[in-house]
Amino acid sequence: MSEELLEVKNLKTSFRIGEEHYAAVDDVTLTLNKNEVLGIVGESGSGKSAFAFSLMGLHNRAKIEGNINFKGENIANTAPGKLNKLRGDDMAMIFQDPLTALNPLMEVGDQIAETLILHRSDMSQKDRKARVIELLNMVGIPYPEHVYGQFPHELSGGMRQRVVIAIAIANKPELLIADEPTTALDVTIQAQILDLIRNLKNDMNSGIILITHDLGVIAEMADRVAVMYAGQIVEVSDVHTLFENPLHPYTRSLLNSVPNAEGGQDKLHVIQGIVPSLKKLPREGCRFASRIPWVDASAHEENPVMHEIAPGHFVRCTCHSQFYFPDESKEVQSNGVSGS
Amino acid sequence: MWKFIVRRLIITFPQLVVLSVLVFLAAQFMPGDALTGSIGNPNITAEQLEQRREALGLNDPWYVRYGDWVSGVVQGDLGESYRFKMPVTELIGQRIVNSFWLSVVTLIFTYIIAVPLGILSGRYNDSLLDQSITGYTYVGFATPLFIFALVMLWIFGYQFGWFPTNGSVEPGLTPGTFDYVLSKLYHLILPGISMALIATVNTVQYLRSEIIDTKQRDFIITARAKGAPESRVYNRHILRNSLLPIAAFFGFEITGLIGGTIFVETIFSYPGMGQLFLESVTLRDFSTLVSVVLLFGVTAIGGALLSDIILSLVDPRIRIK
Ligand SMILES: Nc1ncnc2c1ncn2[C@@H]1O[C@H](COP(=O)(O)OP(=O)(O)OP(=O)(O)O)[C@@H](O)[C@H]1O
Ligand SMILES: [Mg+2]
């Protein structure tokens, strides 16, 4: 059963800086089914949050081009009034930074209750309070009756993160976008939160977009993975294929940078450098070219597009076919498993 | 919260001591003392004066005199005015009440103007409306209050004759009657509005920038993500958070009025503390001047105290502790 929940087509989100527009999200095409977790990975600054905000219509002054079809309707550039019916109810988002995501002057219980007030107006005050306590319990907050009346500054970062999560899941959204939902949490709580998200998926048939740096979380949670670089998706596939047979040089580098079993970082075959800032992004050609200068320029496409290498496995540009890590030839002999 | 308020009150005490010492020392450098008014009085000889000085303790070391002065002030004895020939306490009595009411009316006008303008300007920032409001605040900043007050007096007091041009009440009315209160109010309106129109520009600007700042905070995005309509985002989240620092600013607003009353009361011949201040300067009535300055200082300290107490009452980040 794979019923489509969300279809994003050629999404482009640009910000105006000075006189010009710069695209933080460019040519993103994706689908998400019900009861599916789509992981999005990518370095800091690759546009993951900008993409999530675009889906929720939360950008203040951005130019949005392309289509966002949610439950069969294009919601890109719709009027806020219409969007407000969906936001917090059918679609919800867990924000990356729990320290600033809560109103400092409002009791946290009331902040959760607000989502219910907005979409469950028939709920009595008593039921609402009970539901908030239930949610606080679900996200693993001890003494929920007490925490209900506390202000954000009285809670630790991890506790605030859980309140942010409680707000997002309050109305059992069909689409949940979780932007680094577990970064502020320790391992046990992290497992608890991931369980919670999984339950939401199973119970409600929800589709989840899970943004994370943590490939361990991806391996555990995601059904499919999209790798994002400089505002573009560079590779999409199901999670097994991605780990078994990564194609794009960026994906391969990301996978190699996972800490190994000894706790250290395997520095082999990791491409150095960072995502260029918005203004410095190349406007044409392969955006990853500047980070792999040793690969012949002719390997790149002039206008890189997504190629379907195998059913459901897409990769951008043609450079992957000629790509090698600078010291790969030696490594292949000593290691025997590098690359593909 | 109570701990915070008590601690804050304790800090006020040394502030008052420092203020009183400064005012006292400043007074020492001013010519004349309590008996200067009697110099030249043919019935009193220089020796008698010296004896009186000795008896009054005016020849004691400064700290003894300071002690005497402070205990007098605490008991409400501010000395003699040697120009008005009456106790300073009595001189100040009615004027302090007049200034109090003028300040209240000014503050009311200040907020009646500032809150809507600040909200509109902040909410629709960079619109034509915002630019007009900001333009007004620039004009307000650039216009000296005494010139503006004079213009207001000339236009609305003399040209149109809509408002009284001096005094604090129509002479001949019996205190306590309805007409008396009405006349008092009538006399307050023009000076109050004049002062408020200038004083409010600070608050307008402050509120505007608070709103613009709060608007782009992350928790506003959280509110929108919940599906809150813009009206709710504004009323529940942006305004509440922006008005809080404004409320806390209230006490300082009072302090700011002191300077304003000096000009406005003088221009409107309104018998209050500000007018008394300028009068005692021009008449070189130092015992009065010292008392007025002391009371101004106490008001300023009280204003700051009030600000902090309001903040502790309305801001949970302080209230909880
Ligand atoms: N409102 C905005 N105006 C201008 N530039 C923006 C805006 N929002 C994001 N950007 C830029 O877009 C790029 C992508 O940012 P984004 O926050 O989406 O990255 P990210 O992948 O979420 O990174 P991280 O992992 O650090 O959260 C960055 O270069 C950022 O500076
Ligand atoms: Mg981000």
PDB file of N, CA and C in Angstrom, chain A residues 53 56 58 60-61 80 83-85 87-89 91-93 95 97 100-107 110-112 114-115 117-119 151 153-154 167 171, chain B residues 125-126 215-230 232-233 236-245 314-321:
ATOM      1  N   PHE A  53      10.747  24.595   5.593  1.00  0.00           N
ATOM      2  CA  PHE A  53       9.961  25.820   5.762  1.00  0.00           C
ATOM      3  C   PHE A  53       9.103  26.084   4.524  1.00  0.00           C
ATOM      4  N   MET A  56       5.944  24.076   4.612  1.00  0.00           N
ATOM      5  CA  MET A  56       4.978  24.568   5.594  1.00  0.00           C
ATOM      6  C   MET A  56       4.497  25.985   5.253  1.00  0.00           C
ATOM      7  N   LEU A  58       6.283  28.692   5.589  1.00  0.00           N
ATOM      8  CA  LEU A  58       6.678  29.515   6.734  1.00  0.00           C
ATOM      9  C   LEU A  58       7.713  30.579   6.387  1.00  0.00           C
ATOM     10  N   ASN A  60       9.035  33.958   5.247  1.00  0.00           N
ATOM     11  CA  ASN A  60       8.410  35.269   5.271  1.00  0.00           C
ATOM     12  C   ASN A  60       8.458  35.967   3.927  1.00  0.00           C
ATOM     13  N   ARG A  61       9.650  36.080   3.434  1.00  0.00           N
ATOM     14  CA  ARG A  61       9.816  36.813   2.185  1.00  0.00           C
ATOM     15  C   ARG A  61      10.667  35.978   1.250  1.00  0.00           C
ATOM     16  N   PRO A  80      -2.585  32.400   3.298  1.00  0.00           N
ATOM     17  CA  PRO A  80      -2.346  31.932   4.663  1.00  0.00           C
ATOM     18  C   PRO A  80      -3.611  31.361   5.306  1.00  0.00           C
ATOM     19  N   LEU A  83      -3.887  27.864   4.345  1.00  0.00           N
ATOM     20  CA  LEU A  83      -2.758  27.122   4.903  1.00  0.00           C
ATOM     21  C   LEU A  83      -2.944  26.875   6.396  1.00  0.00           C
ATOM     22  N   ASN A  84      -3.540  27.866   7.081  1.00  0.00           N
ATOM     23  CA  ASN A  84      -3.701  27.746   8.532  1.00  0.00           C
ATOM     24  C   ASN A  84      -4.601  26.590   8.922  1.00  0.00           C
ATOM     25  N   LYS A  85      -5.479  26.179   7.998  1.00  0.00           N
ATOM     26  CA  LYS A  85      -6.317  25.020   8.294  1.00  0.00           C
ATOM     27  C   LYS A  85      -5.487  23.750   8.302  1.00  0.00           C
ATOM     28  N   ARG A  87      -1.886  23.701   8.613  1.00  0.00           N
ATOM     29  CA  ARG A  87      -0.751  23.768   9.529  1.00  0.00           C
ATOM     30  C   ARG A  87      -1.179  23.493  10.961  1.00  0.00           C
ATOM     31  N   GLY A  88      -0.424  22.631  11.623  1.00  0.00           N
ATOM     32  CA  GLY A  88      -0.738  22.305  13.008  1.00  0.00           C
ATOM     33  C   GLY A  88      -1.773  21.211  13.105  1.00  0.00           C
ATOM     34  N   ASP A  89      -2.419  20.897  11.972  1.00  0.00           N
ATOM     35  CA  ASP A  89      -3.447  19.866  11.994  1.00  0.00           C
ATOM     36  C   ASP A  89      -3.048  18.717  11.063  1.00  0.00           C
ATOM     37  N   MET A  91      -0.577  19.015   8.717  1.00  0.00           N
ATOM     38  CA  MET A  91       0.875  19.029   8.594  1.00  0.00           C
ATOM     39  C   MET A  91       1.477  19.780   9.776  1.00  0.00           C
ATOM     40  N   ALA A  92       2.569  19.241  10.290  1.00  0.00           N
ATOM     41  CA  ALA A  92       3.179  19.885  11.453  1.00  0.00           C
ATOM     42  C   ALA A  92       4.682  19.739  11.356  1.00  0.00           C
ATOM     43  N   MET A  93       5.367  20.576  12.128  1.00  0.00           N
ATOM     44  CA  MET A  93       6.821  20.570  12.026  1.00  0.00           C
ATOM     45  C   MET A  93       7.453  20.636  13.410  1.00  0.00           C
ATOM     46  N   PHE A  95      10.704  21.848  15.202  1.00  0.00           N
ATOM     47  CA  PHE A  95      11.753  22.788  14.835  1.00  0.00           C
ATOM     48  C   PHE A  95      13.104  22.382  15.381  1.00  0.00           C
ATOM     49  N   ASP A  97      15.647  24.263  16.565  1.00  0.00           N
ATOM     50  CA  ASP A  97      16.244  24.889  17.739  1.00  0.00           C
ATOM     51  C   ASP A  97      15.227  25.018  18.874  1.00  0.00           C
ATOM     52  N   THR A 100      14.774  28.458  21.127  1.00  0.00           N
ATOM     53  CA  THR A 100      14.109  29.686  20.704  1.00  0.00           C
ATOM     54  C   THR A 100      12.704  29.424  20.154  1.00  0.00           C
ATOM     55  N   ALA A 101      12.323  28.156  20.044  1.00  0.00           N
ATOM     56  CA  ALA A 101      11.061  27.847  19.370  1.00  0.00           C
ATOM     57  C   ALA A 101       9.835  28.059  20.257  1.00  0.00           C
ATOM     58  N   LEU A 102      10.048  28.318  21.549  1.00  0.00           N
ATOM     59  CA  LEU A 102       8.902  28.493  22.449  1.00  0.00           C
ATOM     60  C   LEU A 102       8.785  29.940  22.910  1.00  0.00           C
ATOM     61  N   ASN A 103       7.546  30.352  23.114  1.00  0.00           N
ATOM     62  CA  ASN A 103       7.278  31.712  23.584  1.00  0.00           C
ATOM     63  C   ASN A 103       7.713  31.838  25.044  1.00  0.00           C
ATOM     64  N   PRO A 104       8.664  32.747  25.328  1.00  0.00           N
ATOM     65  CA  PRO A 104       9.211  32.819  26.679  1.00  0.00           C
ATOM     66  C   PRO A 104       8.201  33.277  27.736  1.00  0.00           C
ATOM     67  N   LEU A 105       7.103  33.896  27.310  1.00  0.00           N
ATOM     68  CA  LEU A 105       6.163  34.456  28.280  1.00  0.00           C
ATOM     69  C   LEU A 105       4.897  33.628  28.429  1.00  0.00           C
ATOM     70  N   MET A 106       4.911  32.425  27.894  1.00  0.00           N
ATOM     71  CA  MET A 106       3.690  31.623  27.931  1.00  0.00           C
ATOM     72  C   MET A 106       4.003  30.278  28.582  1.00  0.00           C
ATOM     73  N   GLU A 107       3.094  29.821  29.439  1.00  0.00           N
ATOM     74  CA  GLU A 107       3.283  28.510  30.055  1.00  0.00           C
ATOM     75  C   GLU A 107       3.338  27.450  28.963  1.00  0.00           C
ATOM     76  N   ASP A 110       0.118  25.784  27.943  1.00  0.00           N
ATOM     77  CA  ASP A 110      -0.748  26.612  27.103  1.00  0.00           C
ATOM     78  C   ASP A 110      -0.262  26.639  25.661  1.00  0.00           C
ATOM     79  N   GLN A 111       1.056  26.538  25.496  1.00  0.00           N
ATOM     80  CA  GLN A 111       1.588  26.562  24.128  1.00  0.00           C
ATOM     81  C   GLN A 111       1.205  25.293  23.377  1.00  0.00           C
ATOM     82  N   ILE A 112       1.129  24.192  24.112  1.00  0.00           N
ATOM     83  CA  ILE A 112       0.678  22.948  23.466  1.00  0.00           C
ATOM     84  C   ILE A 112      -0.832  23.037  23.230  1.00  0.00           C
ATOM     85  N   GLU A 114      -2.587  25.502  22.633  1.00  0.00           N
ATOM     86  CA  GLU A 114      -2.956  26.424  21.558  1.00  0.00           C
ATOM     87  C   GLU A 114      -3.238  25.673  20.249  1.00  0.00           C
ATOM     88  N   THR A 115      -2.429  24.651  19.982  1.00  0.00           N
ATOM     89  CA  THR A 115      -2.655  23.856  18.765  1.00  0.00           C
ATOM     90  C   THR A 115      -4.030  23.197  18.796  1.00  0.00           C
ATOM     91  N   ILE A 117      -6.646  24.311  20.599  1.00  0.00           N
ATOM     92  CA  ILE A 117      -7.654  25.370  20.505  1.00  0.00           C
ATOM     93  C   ILE A 117      -7.905  25.729  19.048  1.00  0.00           C
ATOM     94  N   LEU A 118      -6.808  25.787  18.268  1.00  0.00           N
ATOM     95  CA  LEU A 118      -6.924  26.243  16.886  1.00  0.00           C
ATOM     96  C   LEU A 118      -7.633  25.234  15.983  1.00  0.00           C
ATOM     97  N   HIS A 119      -7.492  23.937  16.298  1.00  0.00           N
ATOM     98  CA  HIS A 119      -8.036  22.945  15.368  1.00  0.00           C
ATOM     99  C   HIS A 119      -9.104  22.039  15.979  1.00  0.00           C
ATOM    100  N   PHE A 151       7.405  27.820  32.643  1.00  0.00           N
ATOM    101  CA  PHE A 151       7.802  28.631  31.494  1.00  0.00           C
ATOM    102  C   PHE A 151       9.054  28.022  30.870  1.00  0.00           C
ATOM    103  N   HIS A 153      11.970  28.927  30.157  1.00  0.00           N
ATOM    104  CA  HIS A 153      13.300  29.108  30.749  1.00  0.00           C
ATOM    105  C   HIS A 153      13.521  28.207  31.957  1.00  0.00           C
ATOM    106  N   GLU A 154      12.453  27.614  32.471  1.00  0.00           N
ATOM    107  CA  GLU A 154      12.607  26.724  33.622  1.00  0.00           C
ATOM    108  C   GLU A 154      12.963  25.305  33.198  1.00  0.00           C
ATOM    109  N   ILE A 167       3.945  19.720  20.711  1.00  0.00           N
ATOM    110  CA  ILE A 167       3.136  20.666  19.930  1.00  0.00           C
ATOM    111  C   ILE A 167       2.895  20.096  18.539  1.00  0.00           C
ATOM    112  N   ASN A 171      -2.057  17.100  17.141  1.00  0.00           N
ATOM    113  CA  ASN A 171      -3.247  16.786  16.346  1.00  0.00           C
ATOM    114  C   ASN A 171      -3.019  15.623  15.390  1.00  0.00           C
TER     115      ASN A 171
ATOM    116  N   ASN B 125       5.778  47.625   9.138  1.00  0.00           N
ATOM    117  CA  ASN B 125       7.013  48.400   8.993  1.00  0.00           C
ATOM    118  C   ASN B 125       7.400  48.536   7.524  1.00  0.00           C
ATOM    119  N   ASP B 126       7.976  49.697   7.235  1.00  0.00           N
ATOM    120  CA  ASP B 126       8.398  50.074   5.882  1.00  0.00           C
ATOM    121  C   ASP B 126       7.232  50.377   4.950  1.00  0.00           C
ATOM    122  N   LYS B 215       8.724  40.117  15.916  1.00  0.00           N
ATOM    123  CA  LYS B 215       8.142  39.533  14.712  1.00  0.00           C
ATOM    124  C   LYS B 215       9.008  38.449  14.090  1.00  0.00           C
ATOM    125  N   GLN B 216      10.330  38.624  14.166  1.00  0.00           N
ATOM    126  CA  GLN B 216      11.164  37.635  13.486  1.00  0.00           C
ATOM    127  C   GLN B 216      11.806  36.633  14.446  1.00  0.00           C
ATOM    128  N   ARG B 217      11.234  36.551  15.638  1.00  0.00           N
ATOM    129  CA  ARG B 217      11.758  35.528  16.552  1.00  0.00           C
ATOM    130  C   ARG B 217      11.191  34.163  16.170  1.00  0.00           C
ATOM    131  N   ASP B 218      11.909  33.120  16.571  1.00  0.00           N
ATOM    132  CA  ASP B 218      11.533  31.759  16.162  1.00  0.00           C
ATOM    133  C   ASP B 218      10.162  31.341  16.686  1.00  0.00           C
ATOM    134  N   PHE B 219       9.802  31.767  17.894  1.00  0.00           N
ATOM    135  CA  PHE B 219       8.539  31.271  18.453  1.00  0.00           C
ATOM    136  C   PHE B 219       7.329  31.822  17.695  1.00  0.00           C
ATOM    137  N   ILE B 220       7.528  32.874  16.944  1.00  0.00           N
ATOM    138  CA  ILE B 220       6.452  33.378  16.084  1.00  0.00           C
ATOM    139  C   ILE B 220       6.231  32.389  14.939  1.00  0.00           C
ATOM    140  N   ILE B 221       7.327  31.839  14.436  1.00  0.00           N
ATOM    141  CA  ILE B 221       7.215  30.816  13.387  1.00  0.00           C
ATOM    142  C   ILE B 221       6.506  29.586  13.954  1.00  0.00           C
ATOM    143  N   THR B 222       6.841  29.237  15.200  1.00  0.00           N
ATOM    144  CA  THR B 222       6.144  28.113  15.842  1.00  0.00           C
ATOM    145  C   THR B 222       4.638  28.376  15.875  1.00  0.00           C
ATOM    146  N   ALA B 223       4.273  29.596  16.237  1.00  0.00           N
ATOM    147  CA  ALA B 223       2.844  29.934  16.318  1.00  0.00           C
ATOM    148  C   ALA B 223       2.184  29.807  14.950  1.00  0.00           C
ATOM    149  N   ARG B 224       2.865  30.281  13.913  1.00  0.00           N
ATOM    150  CA  ARG B 224       2.297  30.163  12.561  1.00  0.00           C
ATOM    151  C   ARG B 224       2.189  28.699  12.163  1.00  0.00           C
ATOM    152  N   ALA B 225       3.197  27.909  12.544  1.00  0.00           N
ATOM    153  CA  ALA B 225       3.190  26.490  12.178  1.00  0.00           C
ATOM    154  C   ALA B 225       2.045  25.750  12.859  1.00  0.00           C
ATOM    155  N   LYS B 226       1.553  26.302  13.972  1.00  0.00           N
ATOM    156  CA  LYS B 226       0.400  25.693  14.633  1.00  0.00           C
ATOM    157  C   LYS B 226      -0.878  25.988  13.871  1.00  0.00           C
ATOM    158  N   GLY B 227      -0.783  26.913  12.928  1.00  0.00           N
ATOM    159  CA  GLY B 227      -1.965  27.288  12.177  1.00  0.00           C
ATOM    160  C   GLY B 227      -2.653  28.517  12.750  1.00  0.00           C
ATOM    161  N   ALA B 228      -1.945  29.261  13.580  1.00  0.00           N
ATOM    162  CA  ALA B 228      -2.552  30.457  14.162  1.00  0.00           C
ATOM    163  C   ALA B 228      -2.700  31.529  13.088  1.00  0.00           C
ATOM    164  N   PRO B 229      -3.894  32.128  12.957  1.00  0.00           N
ATOM    165  CA  PRO B 229      -4.053  33.223  12.009  1.00  0.00           C
ATOM    166  C   PRO B 229      -3.261  34.446  12.459  1.00  0.00           C
ATOM    167  N   GLU B 230      -2.959  35.323  11.507  1.00  0.00           N
ATOM    168  CA  GLU B 230      -2.123  36.480  11.815  1.00  0.00           C
ATOM    169  C   GLU B 230      -2.633  37.281  13.015  1.00  0.00           C
ATOM    170  N   ARG B 232      -4.171  36.331  15.645  1.00  0.00           N
ATOM    171  CA  ARG B 232      -3.806  35.675  16.896  1.00  0.00           C
ATOM    172  C   ARG B 232      -2.291  35.736  17.128  1.00  0.00           C
ATOM    173  N   VAL B 233      -1.542  35.562  16.037  1.00  0.00           N
ATOM    174  CA  VAL B 233      -0.086  35.657  16.161  1.00  0.00           C
ATOM    175  C   VAL B 233       0.276  37.016  16.760  1.00  0.00           C
ATOM    176  N   ARG B 236      -1.591  37.384  20.610  1.00  0.00           N
ATOM    177  CA  ARG B 236      -1.141  36.468  21.655  1.00  0.00           C
ATOM    178  C   ARG B 236       0.369  36.448  21.807  1.00  0.00           C
ATOM    179  N   HIS B 237       1.054  36.612  20.703  1.00  0.00           N
ATOM    180  CA  HIS B 237       2.494  36.380  20.767  1.00  0.00           C
ATOM    181  C   HIS B 237       3.319  37.650  20.591  1.00  0.00           C
ATOM    182  N   ILE B 238       3.062  38.384  19.533  1.00  0.00           N
ATOM    183  CA  ILE B 238       3.938  39.529  19.271  1.00  0.00           C
ATOM    184  C   ILE B 238       3.670  40.670  20.256  1.00  0.00           C
ATOM    185  N   LEU B 239       2.396  41.049  20.414  1.00  0.00           N
ATOM    186  CA  LEU B 239       2.110  42.214  21.257  1.00  0.00           C
ATOM    187  C   LEU B 239       2.481  41.958  22.709  1.00  0.00           C
ATOM    188  N   ARG B 240       2.082  40.830  23.217  1.00  0.00           N
ATOM    189  CA  ARG B 240       2.385  40.520  24.607  1.00  0.00           C
ATOM    190  C   ARG B 240       3.879  40.655  24.887  1.00  0.00           C
ATOM    191  N   ASN B 241       4.653  40.090  23.985  1.00  0.00           N
ATOM    192  CA  ASN B 241       6.101  40.102  24.200  1.00  0.00           C
ATOM    193  C   ASN B 241       6.722  41.467  23.949  1.00  0.00           C
ATOM    194  N   SER B 242       6.080  42.288  23.129  1.00  0.00           N
ATOM    195  CA  SER B 242       6.656  43.603  22.857  1.00  0.00           C
ATOM    196  C   SER B 242       6.219  44.631  23.886  1.00  0.00           C
ATOM    197  N   LEU B 243       5.028  44.443  24.454  1.00  0.00           N
ATOM    198  CA  LEU B 243       4.540  45.442  25.414  1.00  0.00           C
ATOM    199  C   LEU B 243       5.222  45.291  26.768  1.00  0.00           C
ATOM    200  N   LEU B 244       5.763  44.122  27.009  1.00  0.00           N
ATOM    201  CA  LEU B 244       6.405  43.892  28.301  1.00  0.00           C
ATOM    202  C   LEU B 244       7.549  44.879  28.592  1.00  0.00           C
ATOM    203  N   PRO B 245       8.502  45.024  27.679  1.00  0.00           N
ATOM    204  CA  PRO B 245       9.553  46.011  27.965  1.00  0.00           C
ATOM    205  C   PRO B 245       9.000  47.430  28.047  1.00  0.00           C
ATOM    206  N   VAL B 314       5.623  41.330  35.773  1.00  0.00           N
ATOM    207  CA  VAL B 314       5.077  40.868  34.496  1.00  0.00           C
ATOM    208  C   VAL B 314       5.966  39.865  33.762  1.00  0.00           C
ATOM    209  N   ASP B 315       7.253  39.817  34.068  1.00  0.00           N
ATOM    210  CA  ASP B 315       8.135  38.916  33.331  1.00  0.00           C
ATOM    211  C   ASP B 315       8.355  37.628  34.116  1.00  0.00           C
ATOM    212  N   PRO B 316       7.836  36.502  33.587  1.00  0.00           N
ATOM    213  CA  PRO B 316       7.973  35.251  34.339  1.00  0.00           C
ATOM    214  C   PRO B 316       9.428  34.874  34.587  1.00  0.00           C
ATOM    215  N   ARG B 317      10.316  35.344  33.724  1.00  0.00           N
ATOM    216  CA  ARG B 317      11.721  34.982  33.908  1.00  0.00           C
ATOM    217  C   ARG B 317      12.263  35.553  35.207  1.00  0.00           C
ATOM    218  N   ILE B 318      11.668  36.645  35.671  1.00  0.00           N
ATOM    219  CA  ILE B 318      12.062  37.194  36.968  1.00  0.00           C
ATOM    220  C   ILE B 318      11.080  36.742  38.038  1.00  0.00           C
ATOM    221  N   ARG B 319       9.788  36.698  37.642  1.00  0.00           N
ATOM    222  CA  ARG B 319       8.728  36.433  38.604  1.00  0.00           C
ATOM    223  C   ARG B 319       8.939  35.104  39.322  1.00  0.00           C
ATOM    224  N   ILE B 320       9.398  34.106  38.567  1.00  0.00           N
ATOM    225  CA  ILE B 320       9.511  32.766  39.118  1.00  0.00           C
ATOM    226  C   ILE B 320      10.540  32.684  40.233  1.00  0.00           C
ATOM    227  N   LYS B 321      11.628  33.431  40.083  1.00  0.00           N
ATOM    228  CA  LYS B 321      12.745  33.252  41.025  1.00  0.00           C
ATOM    229  C   LYS B 321      12.456  33.810  42.400  1.00  0.00           C
TER     230      LYS B 321
END
